[in-house]
Short mmCIF file of C-alpha atoms and ligand atoms in Angstrom, two decimals:
data_model
loop_
_atom_site.label_atom_id
_atom_site.label_comp_id
_atom_site.label_asym_id
_atom_site.label_seq_id
_atom_site.Cartn_x
_atom_site.Cartn_y
_atom_site.Cartn_z
CA UNK A 1 46.14 5.54 16.02
CA UNK A 2 47.17 8.58 17.34
CA UNK A 3 44.72 12.32 16.75
CA UNK A 4 41.73 12.79 17.83
CA UNK A 5 40.26 9.47 19.46
CA UNK A 6 36.64 10.71 19.42
CA UNK A 7 33.36 12.37 17.34
CA UNK A 8 30.86 14.23 19.33
CA UNK A 9 27.20 13.83 18.13
CA UNK A 10 23.94 16.43 19.00
CA UNK A 11 21.35 14.12 18.55
CA UNK A 12 18.48 16.95 19.09
CA UNK A 13 15.01 15.53 19.45
CA UNK A 14 11.74 16.28 19.82
CA UNK A 15 11.37 15.50 23.38
CA UNK A 16 14.38 15.21 24.61
CA UNK A 17 18.54 16.00 23.83
CA UNK A 18 21.54 13.65 23.33
CA UNK A 19 25.18 13.56 23.29
CA UNK A 20 27.30 10.23 22.43
CA UNK A 21 31.32 9.71 22.21
CA UNK A 22 31.36 7.29 18.66
CA UNK A 23 35.22 5.62 18.16
CA UNK A 24 36.48 5.81 14.43
CA UNK A 25 35.10 1.69 15.57
CA UNK A 26 31.25 2.87 15.16
CA UNK A 27 30.77 1.90 18.92
CA UNK A 28 29.28 4.38 20.97
CA UNK A 29 31.48 5.18 24.02
CA UNK A 30 29.71 7.48 25.75
CA UNK A 31 26.04 8.29 25.93
CA UNK A 32 23.67 10.92 27.86
CA UNK A 33 20.81 12.47 27.91
CA UNK A 34 18.62 15.16 29.07
CA UNK A 35 13.91 15.18 28.36
CA UNK A 36 13.14 19.29 27.97
CA UNK A 37 9.79 20.84 28.11
CA UNK A 38 6.70 20.38 26.35
CA UNK A 39 4.81 23.44 25.70
CA UNK A 40 0.52 23.13 24.48
CA UNK A 41 -0.73 25.82 24.55
CA UNK A 42 -4.10 25.41 22.86
CA UNK A 43 -5.32 21.48 21.14
CA UNK A 44 -3.99 20.80 17.49
CA UNK A 45 0.05 23.05 19.21
CA UNK A 46 3.21 22.63 20.15
CA UNK A 47 6.10 24.61 21.68
CA UNK A 48 9.91 24.46 22.48
CA UNK A 49 11.14 27.51 23.84
CA UNK A 50 14.41 27.79 21.82
CA UNK A 51 16.23 28.15 24.63
CA UNK A 52 15.25 25.26 25.95
CA UNK A 53 17.08 23.42 22.81
CA UNK A 54 20.45 24.22 23.46
CA UNK A 55 20.97 24.60 26.76
CA UNK A 56 19.50 20.86 27.41
CA UNK A 57 21.95 19.90 23.71
CA UNK A 58 24.98 21.78 25.39
CA UNK A 59 24.51 20.25 28.68
CA UNK A 60 24.59 17.19 27.78
CA UNK A 61 27.28 17.92 25.46
CA UNK A 62 29.40 19.12 28.35
CA UNK A 63 28.41 15.77 30.77
CA UNK A 64 29.36 13.28 28.41
CA UNK A 65 33.22 14.75 27.13
CA UNK A 66 33.03 15.04 31.15
CA UNK A 67 31.49 10.73 31.60
CA UNK A 68 33.82 9.55 29.04
CA UNK A 69 37.14 11.38 30.56
CA UNK A 70 36.78 13.25 27.31
CA UNK A 71 38.10 16.59 26.13
CA UNK A 72 38.42 19.28 23.55
CA UNK A 73 41.46 17.47 22.60
CA UNK A 74 39.80 14.32 22.02
CA UNK A 75 36.94 15.42 20.16
CA UNK A 76 37.99 15.04 15.86
CA UNK A 77 34.33 17.33 15.29
CA UNK A 78 31.46 17.59 15.45
CA UNK A 79 28.19 16.34 13.96
CA UNK A 80 24.05 17.05 13.82
CA UNK A 81 21.18 15.30 14.35
CA UNK A 82 18.24 17.48 14.21
CA UNK A 83 14.24 16.70 15.44
CA UNK A 84 13.11 18.16 11.69
CA UNK A 85 10.17 21.12 10.81
CA UNK A 86 10.20 22.92 14.00
CA UNK A 87 11.27 25.97 13.31
CA UNK A 88 12.49 29.38 14.83
CA UNK A 89 12.96 32.71 14.30
CA UNK A 90 15.67 34.78 16.26
CA UNK A 91 17.33 38.02 16.69
CA UNK A 92 20.66 38.57 14.12
CA UNK A 93 21.85 41.36 17.18
CA UNK A 94 20.74 40.17 20.89
CA UNK A 95 20.51 35.89 19.50
CA UNK A 96 16.46 36.21 21.51
CA UNK A 97 14.19 34.72 19.79
CA UNK A 98 12.06 36.07 18.64
CA UNK A 99 8.29 33.26 19.59
CA UNK A 100 8.46 30.09 20.69
CA UNK A 101 9.98 27.27 18.26
CA UNK A 102 6.71 26.08 16.49
CA UNK A 103 7.08 21.74 16.65
CA UNK A 104 6.42 20.06 13.82
CA UNK A 105 3.54 18.41 15.51
CA UNK A 106 1.89 21.89 15.32
CA UNK A 107 -1.41 22.20 13.47
CA UNK A 108 -1.99 25.73 13.63
CA UNK A 109 -1.29 26.55 10.11
CA UNK A 110 -4.03 23.59 9.32
CA UNK A 111 -5.83 27.34 7.70
CA UNK A 112 -3.25 28.67 5.50
CA UNK A 113 -2.41 25.17 4.03
CA UNK A 114 -6.34 24.23 3.19
CA UNK A 115 -5.97 28.29 1.09
CA UNK A 116 -2.92 26.49 -0.85
CA UNK A 117 -4.66 24.16 -2.04
CA UNK A 118 -7.13 25.28 -2.37
CA UNK A 119 -5.61 27.56 -4.67
CA UNK A 120 -3.78 25.23 -6.87
CA UNK A 121 -0.17 24.79 -4.91
CA UNK A 122 -0.19 21.73 -5.40
CA UNK A 123 1.16 20.20 -7.69
CA UNK A 124 4.04 23.67 -7.98
CA UNK A 125 5.45 22.85 -4.51
CA UNK A 126 5.49 19.21 -5.15
CA UNK A 127 7.41 19.64 -8.11
CA UNK A 128 9.81 22.12 -6.65
CA UNK A 129 10.00 20.33 -2.75
CA UNK A 130 9.06 16.72 -3.36
CA UNK A 131 6.40 17.42 0.10
CA UNK A 132 2.68 17.68 -0.25
CA UNK A 133 0.47 20.70 1.83
CA UNK A 134 1.11 19.87 5.67
CA UNK A 135 1.10 22.26 8.18
CA UNK A 136 4.35 19.45 9.35
CA UNK A 137 6.18 21.33 6.86
CA UNK A 138 8.06 24.88 7.80
CA UNK A 139 7.69 27.78 6.17
CA UNK A 140 3.56 28.25 6.48
CA UNK A 141 4.95 27.90 10.14
CA UNK A 142 7.94 30.46 8.87
CA UNK A 143 5.29 32.83 7.77
CA UNK A 144 2.62 32.13 11.01
CA UNK A 145 6.42 33.18 13.42
CA UNK A 146 6.59 35.76 10.66
CA UNK A 147 2.37 37.63 11.14
CA UNK A 148 2.95 36.50 14.95
CA UNK A 149 3.92 40.70 16.34
CA UNK A 150 2.89 43.49 14.96
CA UNK A 151 6.95 44.42 13.38
CA UNK A 152 8.29 40.90 12.84
CA UNK A 153 8.02 41.49 9.08
CA UNK A 154 9.41 44.54 8.83
CA UNK A 155 11.83 43.92 11.20
CA UNK A 156 12.67 40.59 9.02
CA UNK A 157 12.39 42.19 5.51
CA UNK A 158 15.21 44.92 6.61
CA UNK A 159 16.63 41.46 7.01
CA UNK A 160 16.81 42.37 10.99
CA UNK A 161 15.86 38.53 11.82
CA UNK A 162 17.05 35.17 11.18
CA UNK A 163 15.18 31.90 10.58
CA UNK A 164 16.34 28.46 11.10
CA UNK A 165 15.39 24.54 12.13
CA UNK A 166 16.56 23.08 15.00
CA UNK A 167 20.35 23.02 12.82
CA UNK A 168 21.10 26.44 12.28
CA UNK A 169 19.46 28.04 15.67
CA UNK A 170 22.08 25.03 17.52
CA UNK A 171 24.83 26.15 14.83
CA UNK A 172 23.78 29.48 15.53
CA UNK A 173 24.64 29.41 19.50
CA UNK A 174 27.49 26.70 18.73
CA UNK A 175 29.83 29.39 16.37
CA UNK A 176 29.11 32.57 18.52
CA UNK A 177 26.41 33.93 16.26
CA UNK A 178 29.04 33.68 13.51
CA UNK A 179 27.01 31.67 11.12
CA UNK A 180 23.79 31.64 9.76
CA UNK A 181 23.40 27.87 7.97
CA UNK A 182 21.18 24.88 7.24
CA UNK A 183 21.63 21.57 5.73
CA UNK A 184 20.31 20.10 2.02
CA UNK A 185 18.22 17.91 4.13
CA UNK A 186 17.03 19.69 6.09
CA UNK A 187 15.93 23.03 4.13
CA UNK A 188 14.68 20.59 2.17
CA UNK A 189 11.41 19.96 4.89
CA UNK A 190 10.55 23.93 5.24
CA UNK A 191 8.30 24.24 1.19
CA UNK A 192 11.06 27.23 0.68
CA UNK A 193 13.58 24.54 -0.94
CA UNK A 194 14.40 23.65 -4.17
CA UNK A 195 15.13 19.93 -4.21
CA UNK A 196 16.32 20.45 -8.01
CA UNK A 197 18.47 23.87 -7.63
CA UNK A 198 19.83 22.56 -4.32
CA UNK A 199 18.97 27.01 -3.27
CA UNK A 200 15.45 28.37 -1.70
CA UNK A 201 12.95 28.54 -4.24
CA UNK A 202 11.90 32.14 -5.36
CA UNK A 203 8.66 31.11 -6.50
CA UNK A 204 7.57 29.24 -3.11
CA UNK A 205 8.60 32.16 -1.67
CA UNK A 206 6.63 34.13 -2.74
CA UNK A 207 3.36 31.53 -2.73
CA UNK A 208 4.31 31.30 1.21
CA UNK A 209 5.71 34.71 2.09
CA UNK A 210 9.29 34.49 3.21
CA UNK A 211 11.06 37.63 2.95
CA UNK A 212 14.68 35.76 1.31
CA UNK A 213 16.76 38.30 4.36
CA UNK A 214 15.67 35.87 6.88
CA UNK A 215 16.97 32.78 5.88
CA UNK A 216 20.67 31.15 6.00
CA UNK A 217 22.27 29.89 3.88
CA UNK A 218 22.93 26.28 3.32
CA UNK A 219 25.71 24.17 3.68
CA UNK A 220 26.25 20.50 2.43
CA UNK A 221 25.37 18.09 5.21
CA UNK A 222 29.31 16.95 5.26
CA UNK A 223 32.03 19.53 4.16
CA UNK A 224 33.71 23.01 7.30
CA UNK A 225 30.85 23.83 8.15
CA UNK A 226 31.66 25.34 11.09
CA UNK A 227 33.59 25.68 14.29
CA UNK A 228 32.50 26.16 17.79
CA UNK A 229 32.67 29.35 19.77
CA UNK A 230 36.06 28.88 21.65
CA UNK A 231 34.67 29.58 25.12
CA UNK A 232 32.14 26.56 25.10
CA UNK A 233 34.35 23.35 24.86
CA UNK A 234 37.56 25.48 26.21
CA UNK A 235 39.11 25.75 22.74
CA UNK A 236 37.41 25.80 19.18
CA UNK A 237 36.10 23.13 17.52
CA UNK A 238 34.84 22.02 13.33
CA UNK A 239 31.32 21.41 12.84
CA UNK A 240 31.11 19.04 10.35
CA UNK A 241 28.26 17.34 9.62
CA UNK A 242 24.55 18.00 9.66
CA UNK A 243 21.39 16.00 9.11
CA UNK A 244 17.32 16.27 9.56
CA UNK A 245 17.40 12.48 11.29
CA UNK A 246 15.59 10.54 9.40
CA UNK A 247 18.07 11.23 7.05
CA UNK A 248 21.42 11.31 9.91
CA UNK A 249 19.49 7.47 11.18
CA UNK A 250 19.41 6.19 6.79
CA UNK A 251 23.30 7.12 6.98
CA UNK A 252 24.39 5.54 10.63
CA UNK A 253 21.91 2.59 8.79
CA UNK A 254 24.46 2.67 5.61
CA UNK A 255 20.83 3.18 3.47
CA UNK A 256 24.70 4.51 1.02
CA UNK A 257 23.66 2.99 -2.33
CA UNK A 258 20.94 2.80 -3.62
CA UNK A 259 17.37 0.75 -2.51
CA UNK A 260 19.01 0.46 0.99
CA UNK A 261 16.78 0.64 2.71
CA UNK A 262 15.49 1.29 6.53
CA UNK A 263 12.38 1.65 8.92
CA UNK A 264 12.67 2.81 12.17
CA UNK A 265 9.95 1.54 14.69
CA UNK A 266 9.24 4.28 16.78
CA UNK A 267 6.84 6.48 18.11
CA UNK A 268 5.63 6.48 14.70
CA UNK A 269 7.31 4.97 11.93
CA UNK A 270 9.65 6.11 8.98
CA UNK A 271 11.36 4.54 5.60
CA UNK A 272 13.58 6.21 4.43
CA UNK A 273 14.57 4.69 0.87
CA UNK A 274 17.99 5.70 -1.26
CA UNK A 275 16.66 6.75 -4.71
CA UNK A 276 20.63 7.62 -5.51
CA UNK A 277 21.41 11.22 -7.43
CA UNK A 278 18.37 11.90 -9.27
CA UNK A 279 14.85 12.95 -7.03
CA UNK A 280 12.42 10.14 -8.17
CA UNK A 281 8.74 11.59 -7.43
CA UNK A 282 6.30 10.18 -6.21
CA UNK A 283 3.04 8.71 -7.98
CA UNK A 284 2.31 6.82 -3.98
CA UNK A 285 1.81 10.26 -1.66
CA UNK A 286 5.15 9.57 -0.29
CA UNK A 287 7.40 12.92 0.02
CA UNK A 288 10.82 12.54 -1.65
CA UNK A 289 13.09 14.64 0.50
CA UNK A 290 17.21 15.04 -0.53
CA UNK A 291 19.25 12.11 1.64
CA UNK A 292 22.12 13.97 2.08
CA UNK A 293 24.51 15.89 0.84
CA UNK A 294 28.38 15.57 0.87
CA UNK A 295 30.42 17.81 -1.27
CA UNK A 296 29.36 18.12 -4.50
CA UNK A 297 27.42 15.05 -3.92
CA UNK A 298 23.45 14.27 -3.37
CA UNK A 299 21.77 11.25 -2.38
CA UNK A 300 17.70 11.55 -1.90
CA UNK A 301 15.41 9.85 -0.46
CA UNK A 302 12.04 8.50 -0.88
CA UNK A 303 9.85 9.24 3.19
CA UNK A 304 6.82 7.98 4.85
CA UNK A 305 5.43 8.64 7.36
CA UNK A 306 3.65 6.73 9.08
CA UNK A 307 1.59 8.48 13.24
CA UNK A 308 0.36 4.86 13.85
CA UNK A 309 4.28 2.67 15.55
CA UNK A 310 4.79 1.91 18.33
CA UNK A 311 2.30 4.38 19.80
CA UNK A 312 -0.18 0.89 19.50
CA UNK A 313 1.88 -1.14 21.75
CA UNK A 314 1.10 2.21 24.14
CA UNK A 315 -1.64 1.96 23.65
CA UNK A 316 -2.18 -1.45 24.29
CA UNK A 317 -0.22 -0.61 28.02
CA UNK A 318 -2.87 2.29 28.15
CA UNK A 319 -6.22 2.99 27.11
CA UNK A 320 -6.71 -0.78 26.84
CA UNK A 321 -4.23 -1.19 29.75
CA UNK A 322 -3.65 -5.50 28.31
CA UNK A 323 -0.44 -4.78 29.57
CA UNK A 324 1.27 -3.43 31.68
CA UNK A 325 5.18 -2.54 30.15
CA UNK A 326 5.47 -2.22 25.92
CA UNK A 327 8.13 -5.31 25.91
CA UNK A 328 5.30 -7.64 27.52
CA UNK A 329 3.56 -7.19 24.32
CA UNK A 330 5.92 -10.47 22.70
CA UNK A 331 5.18 -12.59 25.79
CA UNK A 332 0.77 -12.24 25.71
CA UNK A 333 1.64 -11.97 21.20
CA UNK A 334 3.33 -15.62 21.04
CA UNK A 335 0.28 -16.78 22.95
CA UNK A 336 -1.39 -17.32 20.03
CA UNK A 337 0.08 -18.54 16.47
CA UNK A 338 -1.92 -16.10 14.84
CA UNK A 339 -4.18 -12.91 15.75
CA UNK A 340 -7.87 -15.90 14.14
CA UNK A 341 -8.70 -13.04 11.99
CA UNK A 342 -9.01 -10.24 14.44
CA UNK A 343 -7.18 -7.47 12.71
CA UNK A 344 -6.57 -3.99 13.83
CA UNK A 345 -6.46 -1.15 11.35
CA UNK A 346 -4.87 1.51 13.70
CA UNK A 347 -6.26 5.01 12.57
CA UNK A 348 -6.54 6.53 15.57
CA UNK A 349 -5.11 9.23 14.08
CA UNK A 350 -6.34 9.08 10.56
CA UNK A 351 -3.86 7.70 8.29
CA UNK A 352 -0.41 8.80 6.90
CA UNK A 353 1.38 7.30 4.13
CA UNK A 354 0.45 6.39 1.96
CA UNK A 355 -3.17 7.22 2.64
CA UNK A 356 -3.38 10.79 4.35
CA UNK A 357 -6.52 10.40 5.22
CA UNK A 358 -7.78 12.72 8.53
CA UNK A 359 -10.92 11.87 8.61
CA UNK A 360 -10.34 7.35 8.69
CA UNK A 361 -10.46 5.94 12.41
CA UNK A 362 -8.94 3.52 14.59
CA UNK A 363 -11.16 0.16 13.33
CA UNK A 364 -10.96 -3.81 14.92
CA UNK A 365 -12.12 -6.22 12.85
CA UNK A 366 -13.26 -10.30 12.88
CA UNK A 367 -13.57 -10.79 16.79
CA UNK A 368 -15.07 -14.38 17.54
CA UNK A 369 -16.44 -15.28 21.20
CA UNK A 370 -12.95 -16.82 21.24
CA UNK A 371 -11.07 -13.37 21.17
CA UNK A 372 -9.16 -12.38 23.68
CA UNK A 373 -5.55 -10.10 24.83
CA UNK A 374 -3.74 -12.68 22.68
CA UNK A 375 -4.87 -11.93 19.73
CA UNK A 376 -5.22 -8.35 19.74
CA UNK A 377 -1.89 -7.99 20.46
CA UNK A 378 -1.20 -10.12 17.94
CA UNK A 379 -3.20 -7.72 16.03
CA UNK A 380 -1.20 -4.84 17.23
CA UNK A 381 2.21 -6.45 16.17
CA UNK A 382 0.31 -7.73 12.48
CA UNK A 383 -0.76 -3.96 12.30
CA UNK A 384 2.81 -2.34 13.14
CA UNK A 385 3.97 -4.55 10.18
CA UNK A 386 1.48 -4.08 7.52
CA UNK A 387 1.89 -0.19 7.54
CA UNK A 388 5.12 -1.69 6.67
CA UNK A 389 4.48 -3.25 3.79
CA UNK A 390 2.30 -0.85 1.83
CA UNK A 391 4.50 2.22 2.63
CA UNK A 392 7.43 -0.39 1.30
CA UNK A 393 5.99 -1.27 -1.84
CA UNK A 394 4.27 2.08 -2.30
CA UNK A 395 8.53 3.08 -2.40
CA UNK A 396 9.04 0.53 -4.17
CA UNK A 397 6.63 1.17 -6.67
CA UNK A 398 6.87 4.53 -7.00
CA UNK A 399 11.00 3.81 -7.65
CA UNK A 400 11.27 0.72 -9.83
CA UNK A 401 13.25 -0.87 -6.94
CA UNK A 402 12.57 -3.26 -5.24
CA UNK A 403 14.72 -3.69 -1.49
CA UNK A 404 16.81 -6.41 -1.11
CA UNK A 405 16.52 -6.06 2.82
CA UNK A 406 14.82 -3.59 5.05
CA UNK A 407 17.22 -2.43 7.64
CA UNK A 408 15.34 -1.13 10.96
CA UNK A 409 15.92 0.61 13.93
CA UNK A 410 13.97 2.51 17.49
CA UNK A 411 12.23 1.94 19.79
CA UNK A 412 10.08 -1.86 19.25
CA UNK A 413 12.25 -2.69 16.71
CA UNK A 414 13.75 -4.09 20.48
CA UNK A 415 10.70 -6.45 19.50
CA UNK A 416 11.47 -9.82 18.04
CA UNK A 417 7.94 -11.52 17.19
CA UNK A 418 6.81 -7.77 16.00
CA UNK A 419 10.59 -8.03 13.09
CA UNK A 420 10.05 -12.33 12.45
CA UNK A 421 6.42 -11.12 11.75
CA UNK A 422 7.15 -8.08 9.48
CA UNK A 423 9.50 -10.77 7.35
CA UNK A 424 6.76 -12.85 6.76
CA UNK A 425 4.25 -10.12 5.74
CA UNK A 426 7.02 -8.86 3.66
CA UNK A 427 8.91 -11.27 2.16
CA UNK A 428 12.21 -9.70 2.27
CA UNK A 429 15.25 -10.82 5.40
CA UNK A 430 14.42 -7.92 8.08
CA UNK A 431 17.66 -7.07 9.85
CA UNK A 432 18.68 -5.57 13.41
CA UNK A 433 22.00 -4.19 13.22
CA UNK A 434 24.20 -3.67 16.40
CA UNK A 435 24.23 -0.01 16.57
CA UNK A 436 20.79 0.94 16.82
CA UNK A 437 21.64 4.36 17.93
CA UNK A 438 21.29 5.29 14.36
CA UNK A 439 20.30 9.18 14.16
CA UNK A 440 23.26 10.08 16.40
CA UNK A 441 25.61 7.54 14.54
CA UNK A 442 25.22 9.19 11.20
CA UNK A 443 25.80 12.67 12.29
CA UNK A 444 28.44 11.52 13.50
CA UNK A 445 29.59 9.26 9.55
CA UNK A 446 28.95 12.73 8.34
CA UNK A 447 31.41 15.14 10.68
CA UNK A 448 34.36 12.41 9.88
CA UNK A 449 33.93 11.80 6.80
CA UNK A 450 35.02 15.62 5.84
CA UNK A 451 38.29 15.62 8.98
CA UNK A 452 39.32 11.97 7.76
CA UNK A 453 38.02 10.46 10.75
CA UNK A 454 36.89 7.54 8.63
CA UNK A 455 37.48 7.53 5.01
CA UNK A 456 34.84 6.52 2.82
CA UNK A 457 31.75 4.92 1.89
CA UNK A 458 33.52 2.19 1.66
CA UNK A 459 34.23 1.82 5.45
CA UNK A 460 31.15 3.37 7.12
CA UNK A 461 29.70 0.01 4.82
CA UNK A 462 31.62 -2.11 6.26
CA UNK A 463 31.66 -1.42 9.88
CA UNK A 464 28.06 -1.05 9.19
CA UNK A 465 27.45 -5.27 10.64
CA UNK A 466 23.89 -7.00 11.90
CA UNK A 467 23.17 -8.31 14.84
CA UNK A 468 19.92 -10.11 14.02
CA UNK A 469 18.41 -11.83 10.47
CA UNK A 470 15.04 -12.75 10.25
CA UNK A 471 14.19 -14.68 7.36
CA UNK A 472 10.90 -14.89 6.03
CA UNK A 473 9.19 -17.61 6.47
CA UNK A 474 6.12 -17.39 5.05
CA UNK A 475 4.30 -19.14 1.36
CA UNK A 476 3.05 -16.43 -0.78
CA UNK A 477 0.00 -16.51 -1.34
CA UNK A 478 -0.93 -16.70 2.40
CA UNK A 479 0.85 -13.64 2.07
CA UNK A 480 -0.99 -12.39 -0.44
CA UNK A 481 -4.08 -13.49 1.33
CA UNK A 482 -3.28 -11.56 4.53
CA UNK A 483 -2.63 -8.51 2.96
CA UNK A 484 -4.98 -8.69 0.88
CA UNK A 485 -7.67 -8.74 4.22
CA UNK A 486 -5.68 -5.70 5.41
CA UNK A 487 -6.31 -3.55 3.29
CA UNK A 488 -10.27 -4.68 2.86
CA UNK A 489 -10.01 -3.41 7.12
CA UNK A 490 -8.45 -0.30 5.80
CA UNK A 491 -10.92 0.24 3.92
CA UNK A 492 -13.70 0.63 6.83
CA UNK A 493 -11.13 2.25 8.48
CA UNK A 494 -11.88 5.10 6.30
CA UNK A 495 -15.66 4.30 5.11
CA UNK A 496 -15.53 5.65 9.33
CA UNK A 497 -18.81 8.26 9.32
CA UNK A 498 -16.60 10.48 10.59
CA UNK A 499 -18.32 14.26 10.44
CA UNK A 500 -16.20 15.74 7.87
CA UNK A 501 -15.33 19.14 11.04
CA UNK A 502 -13.21 16.52 12.68
CA UNK A 503 -10.72 15.67 10.95
CA UNK A 504 -7.82 14.27 13.25
CA UNK A 505 -4.48 15.83 14.18
CA UNK A 506 -1.82 14.35 12.79
CA UNK A 507 -0.23 13.80 16.60
P1 LIG B 601 10.51 7.72 20.07
O1 LIG B 601 11.07 8.11 19.42
O2 LIG B 601 9.31 7.88 19.23
O3 LIG B 601 10.28 8.37 20.94
P2 LIG B 601 11.60 4.84 20.52
O4 LIG B 601 12.70 4.84 18.80
O5 LIG B 601 12.34 5.48 21.84
O6 LIG B 601 10.87 6.08 20.18
O7 LIG B 601 10.58 4.03 20.60
C1 LIG B 601 9.89 3.97 21.12
C2 LIG B 601 8.60 2.59 20.99
O8 LIG B 601 9.23 1.56 21.20
C3 LIG B 601 7.62 3.31 21.66
O9 LIG B 601 6.35 3.47 21.50
C4 LIG B 601 7.11 1.95 22.48
O10 LIG B 601 5.84 1.12 22.56
C5 LIG B 601 8.16 1.23 22.25
N1 LIG B 601 9.02 0.32 22.46
C6 LIG B 601 10.19 0.61 23.76
N2 LIG B 601 10.29 -1.13 23.19
C7 LIG B 601 9.84 -2.02 22.96
C8 LIG B 601 9.84 -3.40 23.41
N3 LIG B 601 10.84 -4.05 23.51
N4 LIG B 601 8.87 -4.06 22.33
C9 LIG B 601 8.08 -3.63 21.60
N5 LIG B 601 7.53 -2.69 21.93
C10 LIG B 601 8.65 -1.44 22.05
#
């Protein structure tokens, strides 16, 4: 086929920037990744240098083109997926950042959030934004930046400053300062955005003390969004796709119909379920989010995030030293057919969805003199799977939709035993796709849909291929018993005697 061969996907993550070229079959042709510095100036604070974000992203974009022997004329369009909620403020005239990028993990605004909760703001925030009150989201981070130095707020009110999440910062840079935008999926993580009207919400802006003049224009996730400055790649390239990383991964997993869901087993677990054209309010402590907006069509999702996913495996490696590398967990856990009653309630950082309990602590129960490393390894895999069961059950109850299969990705999804345990405890098939670079692929799909590189959602759904499917093989009785036992263990972890002034940071 003639015309440009590739879509360039930029995947700006928390610890690294990646660039991947995808061809028309949705296959990755070349990929380059570069890590950048994390800054922890105080306990609970996490910052990035905005220049590092941009320079590392630009460098990998150039490098991936070189690696594939490609030129600007080979690129049909650029799609961007990004770490979400991370908050930046910069000067519109000079392009210079005002302060650091405050990363999603940063807890510095916990006191501000407690004040909002004490004011009774939770129902307003939940009904307009679909979110909970938590330092995770951008609103209080932006308020912090506005108050971080004398004069910043005044400059913001005069329209001299621009706020952005990472997508907005990258588009600003890529467009040579011509475009100040954010897509609806990223905007829906700010606490300032009304997910029904798809616009900034004046009541929320007043509540968080944010002047409208700093806000970006909201654009669809797929559309003619911006053009790169011609000096960057030798020709001006269209930017036609933007989404937050988890929404992009959901799109890359072709979860384009209501009821399709994916789980990413990274450091944490991120479950998202497509709930269709209407937002579903959660009564099980999940968040409601914009999945993506294609032209005028919006798709919503329910989302649950769990702090300890693959991180449990890292703890077995670094904390206990019972494995030397993450992949070793599989052979160790396979030495026993079950954990023989050992349960790990992994509340090391408190509990995220659906419990949201910062006072819970990690708890290992049910040990006997026969308990060994293998049982603990097995209990660790069970814990990852059982947390997923909890979140998926909450989603199904909120949405009134039964999920027929769970699509999976992320580092720990390479562990076949974990996925078999997951299928057993879920009672549903678990499917690992052929392309596991789902975040970048989702950004590519959003971009390529706009330019006609792909014809539509049908073609994308057809391109998605299962590499391996894990069928449930546990009886419903046993599953029920295991889940009931797990909930008793979670109760113990939550009842642990943590002083009220020592809540766990979420990271
Ligand atoms: P993140 O994007 O959060 O950095 P990744 O998707 O790269 O996470 O996944 C990293 C996690 O996956 C680590 O916590 C690690 O313990 C786990 N992991 C990586 N490879 C394997 C494997 N083969 N088996 C089990 N767990 C693995």
